[in-house]
Short mmCIF file of N, CA and C and ligand atoms in Angstrom, two decimals:
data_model
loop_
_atom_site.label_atom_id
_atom_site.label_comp_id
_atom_site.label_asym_id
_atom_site.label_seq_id
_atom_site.Cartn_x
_atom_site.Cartn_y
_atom_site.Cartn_z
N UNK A 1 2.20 -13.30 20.68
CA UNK A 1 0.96 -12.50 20.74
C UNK A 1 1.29 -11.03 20.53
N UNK A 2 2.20 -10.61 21.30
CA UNK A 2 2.74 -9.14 21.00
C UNK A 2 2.85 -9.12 20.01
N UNK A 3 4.18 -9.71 19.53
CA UNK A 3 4.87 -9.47 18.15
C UNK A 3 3.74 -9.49 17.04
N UNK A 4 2.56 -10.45 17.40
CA UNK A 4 1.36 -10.43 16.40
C UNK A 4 0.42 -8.69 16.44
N UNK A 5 0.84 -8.55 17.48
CA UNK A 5 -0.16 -7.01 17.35
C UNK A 5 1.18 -5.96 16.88
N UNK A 6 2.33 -6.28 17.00
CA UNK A 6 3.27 -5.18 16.51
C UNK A 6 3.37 -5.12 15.08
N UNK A 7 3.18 -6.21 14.18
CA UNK A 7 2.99 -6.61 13.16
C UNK A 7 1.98 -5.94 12.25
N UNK A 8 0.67 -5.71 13.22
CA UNK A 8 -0.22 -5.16 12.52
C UNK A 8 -0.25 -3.89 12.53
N UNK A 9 0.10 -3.43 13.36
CA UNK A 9 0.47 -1.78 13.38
C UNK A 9 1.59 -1.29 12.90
N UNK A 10 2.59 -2.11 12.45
CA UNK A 10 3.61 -2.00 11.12
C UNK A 10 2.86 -1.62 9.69
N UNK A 11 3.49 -0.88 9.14
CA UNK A 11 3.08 -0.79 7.42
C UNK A 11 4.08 -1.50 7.11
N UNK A 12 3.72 -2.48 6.07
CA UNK A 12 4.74 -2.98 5.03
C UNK A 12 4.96 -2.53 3.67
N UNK A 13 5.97 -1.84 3.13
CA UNK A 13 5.81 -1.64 2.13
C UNK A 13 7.03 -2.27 1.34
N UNK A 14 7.11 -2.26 -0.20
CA UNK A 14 8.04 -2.88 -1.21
C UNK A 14 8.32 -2.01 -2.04
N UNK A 15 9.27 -2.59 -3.32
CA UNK A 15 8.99 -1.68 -4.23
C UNK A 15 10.35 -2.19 -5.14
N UNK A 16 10.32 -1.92 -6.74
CA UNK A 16 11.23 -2.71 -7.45
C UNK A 16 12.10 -0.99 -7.21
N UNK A 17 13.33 -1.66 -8.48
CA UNK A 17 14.25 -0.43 -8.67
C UNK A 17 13.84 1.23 -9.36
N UNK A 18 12.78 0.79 -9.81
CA UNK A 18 12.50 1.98 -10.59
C UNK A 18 12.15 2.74 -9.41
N UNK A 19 11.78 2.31 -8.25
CA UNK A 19 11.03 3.55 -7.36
C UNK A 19 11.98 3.27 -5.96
N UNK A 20 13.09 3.16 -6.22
CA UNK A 20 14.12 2.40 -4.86
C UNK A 20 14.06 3.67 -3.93
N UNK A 21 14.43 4.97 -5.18
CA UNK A 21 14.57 6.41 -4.21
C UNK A 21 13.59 6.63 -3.62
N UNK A 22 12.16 7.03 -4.32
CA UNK A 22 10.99 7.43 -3.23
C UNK A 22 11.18 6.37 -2.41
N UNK A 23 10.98 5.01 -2.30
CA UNK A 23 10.68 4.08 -1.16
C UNK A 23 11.63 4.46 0.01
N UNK A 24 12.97 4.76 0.06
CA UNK A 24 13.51 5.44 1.01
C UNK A 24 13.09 6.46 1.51
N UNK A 25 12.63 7.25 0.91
CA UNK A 25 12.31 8.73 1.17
C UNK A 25 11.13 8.57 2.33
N UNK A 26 10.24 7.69 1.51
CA UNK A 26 8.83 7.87 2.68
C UNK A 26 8.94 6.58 3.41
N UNK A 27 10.51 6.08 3.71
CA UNK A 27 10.45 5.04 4.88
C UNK A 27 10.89 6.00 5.76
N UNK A 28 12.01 7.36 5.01
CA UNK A 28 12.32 8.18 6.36
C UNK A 28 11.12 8.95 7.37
N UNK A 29 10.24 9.73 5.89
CA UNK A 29 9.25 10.06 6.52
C UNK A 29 8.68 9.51 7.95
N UNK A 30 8.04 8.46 6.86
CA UNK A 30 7.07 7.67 8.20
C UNK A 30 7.96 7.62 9.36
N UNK A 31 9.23 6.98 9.51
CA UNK A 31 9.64 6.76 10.48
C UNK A 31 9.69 8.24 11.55
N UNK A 32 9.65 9.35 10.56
CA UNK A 32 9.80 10.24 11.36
C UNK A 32 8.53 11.06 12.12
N UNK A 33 7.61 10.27 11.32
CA UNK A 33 6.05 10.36 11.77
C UNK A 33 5.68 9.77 12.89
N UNK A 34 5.96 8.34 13.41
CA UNK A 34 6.05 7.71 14.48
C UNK A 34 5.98 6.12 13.67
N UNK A 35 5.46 6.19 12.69
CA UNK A 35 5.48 4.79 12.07
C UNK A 35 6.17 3.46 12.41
N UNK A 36 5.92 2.49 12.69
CA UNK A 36 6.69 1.72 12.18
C UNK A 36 6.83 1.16 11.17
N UNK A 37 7.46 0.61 10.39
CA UNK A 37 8.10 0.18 8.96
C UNK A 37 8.73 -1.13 8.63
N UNK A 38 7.61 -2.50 8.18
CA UNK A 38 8.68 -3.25 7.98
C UNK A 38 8.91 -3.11 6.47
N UNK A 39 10.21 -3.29 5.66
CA UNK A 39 10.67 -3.12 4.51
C UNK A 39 11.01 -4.58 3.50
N UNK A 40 10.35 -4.48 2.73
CA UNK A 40 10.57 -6.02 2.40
C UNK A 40 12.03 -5.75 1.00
N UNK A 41 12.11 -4.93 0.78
CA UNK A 41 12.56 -4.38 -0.08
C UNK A 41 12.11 -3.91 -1.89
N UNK A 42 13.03 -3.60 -2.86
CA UNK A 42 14.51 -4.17 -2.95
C UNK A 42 15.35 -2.97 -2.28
N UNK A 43 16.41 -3.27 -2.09
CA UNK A 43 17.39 -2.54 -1.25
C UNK A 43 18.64 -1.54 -2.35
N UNK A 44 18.16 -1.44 -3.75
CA UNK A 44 19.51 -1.01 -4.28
C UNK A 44 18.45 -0.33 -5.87
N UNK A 45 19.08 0.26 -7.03
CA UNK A 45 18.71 0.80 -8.08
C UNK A 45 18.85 -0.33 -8.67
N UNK A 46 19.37 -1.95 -8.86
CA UNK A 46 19.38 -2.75 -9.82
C UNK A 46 18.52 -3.05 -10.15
N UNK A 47 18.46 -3.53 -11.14
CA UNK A 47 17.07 -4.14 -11.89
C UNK A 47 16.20 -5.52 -11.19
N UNK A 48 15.29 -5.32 -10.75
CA UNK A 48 14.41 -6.59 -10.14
C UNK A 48 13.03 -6.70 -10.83
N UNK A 49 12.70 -7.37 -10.68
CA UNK A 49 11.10 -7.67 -11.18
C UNK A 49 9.92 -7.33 -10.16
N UNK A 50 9.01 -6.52 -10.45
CA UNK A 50 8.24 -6.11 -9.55
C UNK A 50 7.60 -6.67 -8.79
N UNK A 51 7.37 -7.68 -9.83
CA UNK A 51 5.65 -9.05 -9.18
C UNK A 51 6.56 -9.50 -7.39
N UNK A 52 8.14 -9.63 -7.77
CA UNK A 52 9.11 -10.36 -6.63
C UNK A 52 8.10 -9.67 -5.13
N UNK A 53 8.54 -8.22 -5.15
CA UNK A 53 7.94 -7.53 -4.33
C UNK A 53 6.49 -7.35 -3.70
N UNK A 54 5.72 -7.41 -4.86
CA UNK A 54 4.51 -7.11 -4.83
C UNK A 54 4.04 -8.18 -4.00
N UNK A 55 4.20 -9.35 -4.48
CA UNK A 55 3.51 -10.80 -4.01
C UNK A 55 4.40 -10.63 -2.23
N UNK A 56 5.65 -10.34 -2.00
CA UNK A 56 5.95 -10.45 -0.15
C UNK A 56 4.39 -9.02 0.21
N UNK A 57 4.67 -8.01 -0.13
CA UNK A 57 3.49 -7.09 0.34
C UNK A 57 2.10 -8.26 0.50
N UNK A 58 1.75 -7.76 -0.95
CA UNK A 58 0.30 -8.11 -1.11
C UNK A 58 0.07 -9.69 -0.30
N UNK A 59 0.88 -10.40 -0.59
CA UNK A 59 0.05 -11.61 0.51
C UNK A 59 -0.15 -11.62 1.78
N UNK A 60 1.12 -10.74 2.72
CA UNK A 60 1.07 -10.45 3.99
C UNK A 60 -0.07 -10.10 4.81
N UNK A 61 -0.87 -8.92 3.10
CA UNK A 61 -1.83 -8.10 4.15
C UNK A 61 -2.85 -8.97 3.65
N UNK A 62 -2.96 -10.02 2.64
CA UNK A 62 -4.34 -10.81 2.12
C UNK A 62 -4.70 -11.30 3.73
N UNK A 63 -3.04 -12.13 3.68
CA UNK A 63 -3.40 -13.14 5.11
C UNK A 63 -3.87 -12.39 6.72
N UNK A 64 -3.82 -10.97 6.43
CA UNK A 64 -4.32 -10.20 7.98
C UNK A 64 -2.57 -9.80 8.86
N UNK A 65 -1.55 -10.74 8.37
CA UNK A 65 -0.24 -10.57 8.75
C UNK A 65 -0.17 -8.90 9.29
N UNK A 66 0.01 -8.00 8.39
CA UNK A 66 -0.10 -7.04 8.35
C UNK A 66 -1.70 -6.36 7.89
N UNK A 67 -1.67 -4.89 8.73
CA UNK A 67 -3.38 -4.76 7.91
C UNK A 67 -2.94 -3.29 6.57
N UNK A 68 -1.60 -2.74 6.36
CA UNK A 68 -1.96 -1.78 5.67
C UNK A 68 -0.37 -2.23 5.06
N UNK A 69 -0.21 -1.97 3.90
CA UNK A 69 1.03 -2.15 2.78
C UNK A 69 1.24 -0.71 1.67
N UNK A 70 2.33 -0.68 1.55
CA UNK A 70 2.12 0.71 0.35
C UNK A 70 3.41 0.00 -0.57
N UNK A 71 3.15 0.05 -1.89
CA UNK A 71 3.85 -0.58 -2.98
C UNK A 71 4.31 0.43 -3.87
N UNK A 72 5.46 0.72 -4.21
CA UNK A 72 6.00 1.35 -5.23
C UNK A 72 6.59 0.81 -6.61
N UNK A 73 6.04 1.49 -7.90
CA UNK A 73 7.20 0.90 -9.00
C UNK A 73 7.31 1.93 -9.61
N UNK A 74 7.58 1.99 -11.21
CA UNK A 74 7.93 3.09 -11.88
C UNK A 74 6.31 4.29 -11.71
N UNK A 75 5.78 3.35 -12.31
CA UNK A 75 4.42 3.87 -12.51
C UNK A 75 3.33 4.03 -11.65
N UNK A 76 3.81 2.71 -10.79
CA UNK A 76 2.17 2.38 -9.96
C UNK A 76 1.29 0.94 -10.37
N UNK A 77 1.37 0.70 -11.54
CA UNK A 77 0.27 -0.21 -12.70
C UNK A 77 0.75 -1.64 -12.33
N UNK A 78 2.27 -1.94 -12.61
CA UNK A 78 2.37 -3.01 -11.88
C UNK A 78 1.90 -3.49 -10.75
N UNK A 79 2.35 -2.96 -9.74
CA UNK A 79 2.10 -3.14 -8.34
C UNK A 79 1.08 -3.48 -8.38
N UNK A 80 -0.32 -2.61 -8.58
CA UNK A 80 -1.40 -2.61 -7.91
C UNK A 80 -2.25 -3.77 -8.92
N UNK A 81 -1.44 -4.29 -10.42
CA UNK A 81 -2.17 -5.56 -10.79
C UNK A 81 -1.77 -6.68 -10.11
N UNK A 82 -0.65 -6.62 -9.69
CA UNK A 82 -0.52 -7.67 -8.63
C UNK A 82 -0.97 -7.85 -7.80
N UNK A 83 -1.10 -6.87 -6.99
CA UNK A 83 -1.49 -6.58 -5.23
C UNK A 83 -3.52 -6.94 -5.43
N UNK A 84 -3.56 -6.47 -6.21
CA UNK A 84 -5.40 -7.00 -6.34
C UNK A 84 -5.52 -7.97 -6.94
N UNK A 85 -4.72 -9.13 -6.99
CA UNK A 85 -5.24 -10.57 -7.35
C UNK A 85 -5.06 -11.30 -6.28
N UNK A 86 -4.56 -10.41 -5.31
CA UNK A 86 -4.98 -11.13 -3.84
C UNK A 86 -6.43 -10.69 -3.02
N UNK A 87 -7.19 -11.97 -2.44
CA UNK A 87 -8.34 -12.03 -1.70
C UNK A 87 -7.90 -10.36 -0.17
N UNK A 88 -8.98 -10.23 -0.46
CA UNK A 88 -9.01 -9.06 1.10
C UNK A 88 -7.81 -7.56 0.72
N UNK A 89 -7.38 -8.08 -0.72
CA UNK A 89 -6.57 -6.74 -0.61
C UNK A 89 -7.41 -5.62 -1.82
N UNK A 90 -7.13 -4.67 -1.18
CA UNK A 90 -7.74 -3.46 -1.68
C UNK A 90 -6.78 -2.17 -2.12
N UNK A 91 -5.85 -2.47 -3.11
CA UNK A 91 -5.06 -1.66 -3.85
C UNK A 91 -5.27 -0.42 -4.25
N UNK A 92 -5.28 0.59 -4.10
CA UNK A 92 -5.23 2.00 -4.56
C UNK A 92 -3.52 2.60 -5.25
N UNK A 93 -3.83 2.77 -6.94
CA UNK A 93 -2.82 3.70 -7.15
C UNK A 93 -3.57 4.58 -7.05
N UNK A 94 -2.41 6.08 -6.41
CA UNK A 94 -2.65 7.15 -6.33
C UNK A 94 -2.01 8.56 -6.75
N UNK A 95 -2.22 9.20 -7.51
CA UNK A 95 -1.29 10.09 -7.80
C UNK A 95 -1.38 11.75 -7.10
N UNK A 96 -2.63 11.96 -6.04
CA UNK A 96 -2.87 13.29 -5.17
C UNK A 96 -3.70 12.55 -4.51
N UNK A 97 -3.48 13.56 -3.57
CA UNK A 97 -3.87 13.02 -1.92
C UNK A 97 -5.28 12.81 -1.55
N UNK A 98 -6.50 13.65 -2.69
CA UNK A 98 -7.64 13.45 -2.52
C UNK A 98 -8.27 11.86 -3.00
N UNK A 99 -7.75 11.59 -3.95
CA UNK A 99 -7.97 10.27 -4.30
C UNK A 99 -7.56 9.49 -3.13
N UNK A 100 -6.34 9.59 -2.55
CA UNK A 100 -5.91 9.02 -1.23
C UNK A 100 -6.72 8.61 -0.15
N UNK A 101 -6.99 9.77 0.37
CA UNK A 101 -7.74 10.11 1.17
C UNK A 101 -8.93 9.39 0.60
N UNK A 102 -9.83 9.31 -0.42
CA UNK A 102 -11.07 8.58 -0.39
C UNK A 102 -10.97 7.23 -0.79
N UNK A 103 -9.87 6.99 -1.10
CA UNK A 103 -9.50 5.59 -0.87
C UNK A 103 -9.30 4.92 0.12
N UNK A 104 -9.53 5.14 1.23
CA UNK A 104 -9.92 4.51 2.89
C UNK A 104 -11.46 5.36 3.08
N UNK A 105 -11.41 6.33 3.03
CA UNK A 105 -13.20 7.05 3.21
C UNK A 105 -13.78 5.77 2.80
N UNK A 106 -14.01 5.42 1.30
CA UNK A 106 -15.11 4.64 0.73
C UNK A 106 -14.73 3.30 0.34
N UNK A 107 -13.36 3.11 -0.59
CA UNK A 107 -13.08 1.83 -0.75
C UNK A 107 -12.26 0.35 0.55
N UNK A 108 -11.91 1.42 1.69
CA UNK A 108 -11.16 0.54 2.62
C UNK A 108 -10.18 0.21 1.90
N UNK A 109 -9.04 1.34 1.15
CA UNK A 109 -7.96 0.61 0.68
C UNK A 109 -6.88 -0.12 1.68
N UNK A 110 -6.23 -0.84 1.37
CA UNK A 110 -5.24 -1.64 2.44
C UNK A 110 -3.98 -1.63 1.91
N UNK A 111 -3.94 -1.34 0.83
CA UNK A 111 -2.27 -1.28 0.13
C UNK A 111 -2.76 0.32 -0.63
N UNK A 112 -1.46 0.99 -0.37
CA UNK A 112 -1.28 2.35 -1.57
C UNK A 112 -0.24 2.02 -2.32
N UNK A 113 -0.92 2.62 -3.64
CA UNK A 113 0.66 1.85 -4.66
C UNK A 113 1.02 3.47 -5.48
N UNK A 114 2.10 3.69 -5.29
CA UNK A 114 2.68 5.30 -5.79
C UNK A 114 3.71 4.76 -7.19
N UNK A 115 3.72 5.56 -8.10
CA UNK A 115 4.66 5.54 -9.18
C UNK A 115 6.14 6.29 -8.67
N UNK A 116 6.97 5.48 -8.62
CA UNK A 116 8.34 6.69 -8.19
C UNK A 116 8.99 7.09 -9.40
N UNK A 117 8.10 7.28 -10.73
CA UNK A 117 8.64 7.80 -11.83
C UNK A 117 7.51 8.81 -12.16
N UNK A 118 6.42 8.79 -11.32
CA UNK A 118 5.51 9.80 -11.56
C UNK A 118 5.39 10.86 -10.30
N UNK A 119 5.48 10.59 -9.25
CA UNK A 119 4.63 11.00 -7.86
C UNK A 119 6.24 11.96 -7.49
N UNK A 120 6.55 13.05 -7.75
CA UNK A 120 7.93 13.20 -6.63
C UNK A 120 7.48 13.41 -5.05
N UNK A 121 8.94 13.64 -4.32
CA UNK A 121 8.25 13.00 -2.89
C UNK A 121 8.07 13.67 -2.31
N UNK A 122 7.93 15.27 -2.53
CA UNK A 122 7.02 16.20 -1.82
C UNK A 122 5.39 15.50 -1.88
N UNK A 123 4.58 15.33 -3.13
CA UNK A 123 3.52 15.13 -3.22
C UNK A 123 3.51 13.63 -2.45
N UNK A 124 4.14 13.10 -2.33
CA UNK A 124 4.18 11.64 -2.62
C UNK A 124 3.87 11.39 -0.71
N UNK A 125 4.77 12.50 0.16
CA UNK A 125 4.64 12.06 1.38
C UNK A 125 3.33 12.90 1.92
N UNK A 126 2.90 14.00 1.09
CA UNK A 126 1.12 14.29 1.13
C UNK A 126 0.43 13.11 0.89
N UNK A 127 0.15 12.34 -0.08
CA UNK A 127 -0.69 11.41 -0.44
C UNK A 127 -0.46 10.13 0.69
N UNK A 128 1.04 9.92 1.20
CA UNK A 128 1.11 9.11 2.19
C UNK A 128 0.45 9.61 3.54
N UNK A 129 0.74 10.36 3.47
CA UNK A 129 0.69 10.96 5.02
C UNK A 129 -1.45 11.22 4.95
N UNK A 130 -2.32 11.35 4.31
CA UNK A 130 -3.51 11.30 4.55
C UNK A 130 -4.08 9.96 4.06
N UNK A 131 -2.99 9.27 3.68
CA UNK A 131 -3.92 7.69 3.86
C UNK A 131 -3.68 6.37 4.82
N UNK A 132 -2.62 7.78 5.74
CA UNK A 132 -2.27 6.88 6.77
C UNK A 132 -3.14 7.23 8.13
N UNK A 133 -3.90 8.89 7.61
CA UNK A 133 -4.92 9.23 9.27
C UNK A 133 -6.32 9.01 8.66
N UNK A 134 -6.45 8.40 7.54
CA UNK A 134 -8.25 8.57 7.10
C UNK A 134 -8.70 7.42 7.52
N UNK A 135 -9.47 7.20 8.23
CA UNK A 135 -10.36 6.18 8.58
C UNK A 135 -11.42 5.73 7.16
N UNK A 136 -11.58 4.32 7.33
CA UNK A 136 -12.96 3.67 6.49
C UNK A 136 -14.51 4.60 6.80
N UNK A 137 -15.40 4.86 6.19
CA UNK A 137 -16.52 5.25 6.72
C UNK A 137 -17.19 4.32 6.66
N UNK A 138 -17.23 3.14 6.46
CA UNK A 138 -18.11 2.34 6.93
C UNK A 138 -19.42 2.12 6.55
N UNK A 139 -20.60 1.56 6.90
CA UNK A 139 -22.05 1.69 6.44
C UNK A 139 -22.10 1.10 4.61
N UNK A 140 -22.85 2.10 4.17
CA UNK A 140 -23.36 1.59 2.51
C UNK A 140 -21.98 1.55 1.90
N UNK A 141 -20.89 1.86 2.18
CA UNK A 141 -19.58 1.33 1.81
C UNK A 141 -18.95 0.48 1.96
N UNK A 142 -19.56 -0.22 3.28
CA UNK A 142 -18.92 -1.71 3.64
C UNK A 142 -19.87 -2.60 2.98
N UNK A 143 -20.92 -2.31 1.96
CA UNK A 143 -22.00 -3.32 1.81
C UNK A 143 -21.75 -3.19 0.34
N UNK A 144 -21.01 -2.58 -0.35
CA UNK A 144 -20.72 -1.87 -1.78
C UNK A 144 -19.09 -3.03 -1.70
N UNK A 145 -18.19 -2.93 -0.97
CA UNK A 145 -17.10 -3.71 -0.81
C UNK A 145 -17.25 -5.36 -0.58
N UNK A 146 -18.28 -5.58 -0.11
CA UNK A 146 -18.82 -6.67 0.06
C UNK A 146 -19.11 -7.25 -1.55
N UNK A 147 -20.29 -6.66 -1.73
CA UNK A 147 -20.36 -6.84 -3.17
C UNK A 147 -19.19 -7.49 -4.09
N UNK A 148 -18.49 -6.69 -4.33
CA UNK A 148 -17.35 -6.93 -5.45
C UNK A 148 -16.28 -7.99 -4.21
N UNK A 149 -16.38 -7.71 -3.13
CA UNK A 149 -15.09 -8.80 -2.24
C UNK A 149 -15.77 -10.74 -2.55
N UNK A 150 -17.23 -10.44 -2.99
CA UNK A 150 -17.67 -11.56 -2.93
C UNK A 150 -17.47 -12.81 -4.71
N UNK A 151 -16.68 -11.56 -4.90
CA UNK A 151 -16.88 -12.29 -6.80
C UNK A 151 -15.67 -13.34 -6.82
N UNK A 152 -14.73 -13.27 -5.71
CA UNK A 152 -13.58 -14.20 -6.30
C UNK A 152 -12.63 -13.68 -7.18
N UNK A 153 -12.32 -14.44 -7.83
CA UNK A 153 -10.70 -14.11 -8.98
C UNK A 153 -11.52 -14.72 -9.93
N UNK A 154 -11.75 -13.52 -10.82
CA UNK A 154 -12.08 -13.97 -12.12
C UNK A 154 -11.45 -14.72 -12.83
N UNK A 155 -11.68 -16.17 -14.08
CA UNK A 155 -11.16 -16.59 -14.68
C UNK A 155 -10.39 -17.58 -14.19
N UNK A 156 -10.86 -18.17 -12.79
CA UNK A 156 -9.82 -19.14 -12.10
C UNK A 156 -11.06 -20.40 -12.10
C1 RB5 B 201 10.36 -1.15 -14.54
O1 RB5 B 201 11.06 -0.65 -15.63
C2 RB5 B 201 8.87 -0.83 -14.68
O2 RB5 B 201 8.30 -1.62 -15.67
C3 RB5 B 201 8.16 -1.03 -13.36
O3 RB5 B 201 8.75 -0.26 -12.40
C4 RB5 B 201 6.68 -0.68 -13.32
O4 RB5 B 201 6.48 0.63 -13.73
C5 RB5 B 201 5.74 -1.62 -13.89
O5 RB5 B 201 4.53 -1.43 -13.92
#
C-alpha cells in the first residue's frame, strides 16, 4: 500500500542515447528539488531504440502505476508518438516553459517529453521545474479532455 503511494509521487522518466546527458542532468536536478525519481533508463551514450524506453514510461503512467513521466530523445517527436498511443496518457513536447506550464493548466499533461538535442539544460530544468508545480485547472478543460480521451486509438 505504501510502496503504491510512493510510486505515485515518483516521476518516472526514460530516455534513448541521444538525450542520455540531459536525462542525467534533470535527474540531478529534481533530486535536488526534493523529487523522487524512478529511472527506467538507458544508462550510457550507446545507441538504443527509443520506442524500448518510451513504452516502460508511457505504460506505467497509462496503467495509474505512476501519475507523471518525462521522456527524453534527440528531438522530443519520438517519444511523445509513442507515449500518446497509450490510453490516459497525455504527452506534451516542450521546448519553453510557457507551453509547459499550460500543458497541466489546460491539457492535464502526464508525461513531458524534452529533445536533448534541442532543449539545453539551463532551459530544460525551467520547463521541468514549472511542470512539476502547475496544477490542472480543471472545469471546461476537464470536459474538452474528455472529449478527445473518449475517441480511442484511431485505426485499431
Ligand atoms: C536517435 O538518433 C533519434 O532518432 C531519436 O533520439 C529521436 O530524436 C527520435 O525521434
Amino acid at each position: 500500500m505504501q510502496e503504491k503511494e510512493d510510486k505515485k509521487n515518483t516521476v518516472i522518466i526514460g530516455c534513448d542515447h541521444a538525450a542520455y546527458q540531459l536525462k542525467e542532468k534533470i535527474k540531478e536536478f529534481m533530486v535536488s528539488k526534493g523529487y523522487s525519481v524512478e529511472d527506467v533508463g538507458t544508462h550510457s551514450e550507446s545507441s538504443v531504440d527509443y520506442p524500448d524506453f518510451g513504452v516502460q514510461v508511457a505504460s506505467q503512467v497509462s496503467n495509474g502505476t505512476y501519475q507523471r513521466g518525462i521522456l527524453m530523445c534527440g528531438t522530443g517527436l519520438g517519444m511523445s508518438m509513442v507515449a500518446n498511443k497509450y490510453s490516459n496518457v497525455r504527452a506534451a513536447l516542450c521546448t519553453e516553459p510557457f507551453s509547459a506550464g499550460m500543458s497541466r493548466h489546460h491539457n492535464d499533461s502526464n508525461i513531458l517529453v524534452l529533445g536533448g538535442r534541442i532543449t539545453g539544460e539551463e532551459l530544460a530544468y525551467e520547463i521541468v521545474d514549472v511542470w512539476l508545480k502547475t496544477a490542472f485547472d480543471g472545469g471546461r478543460h476537464q470536459s474538452r479532455i474528455e472529449k478527445f480521451s473518449r475517441l480511442g486509438k484511431a485505426g485499431e
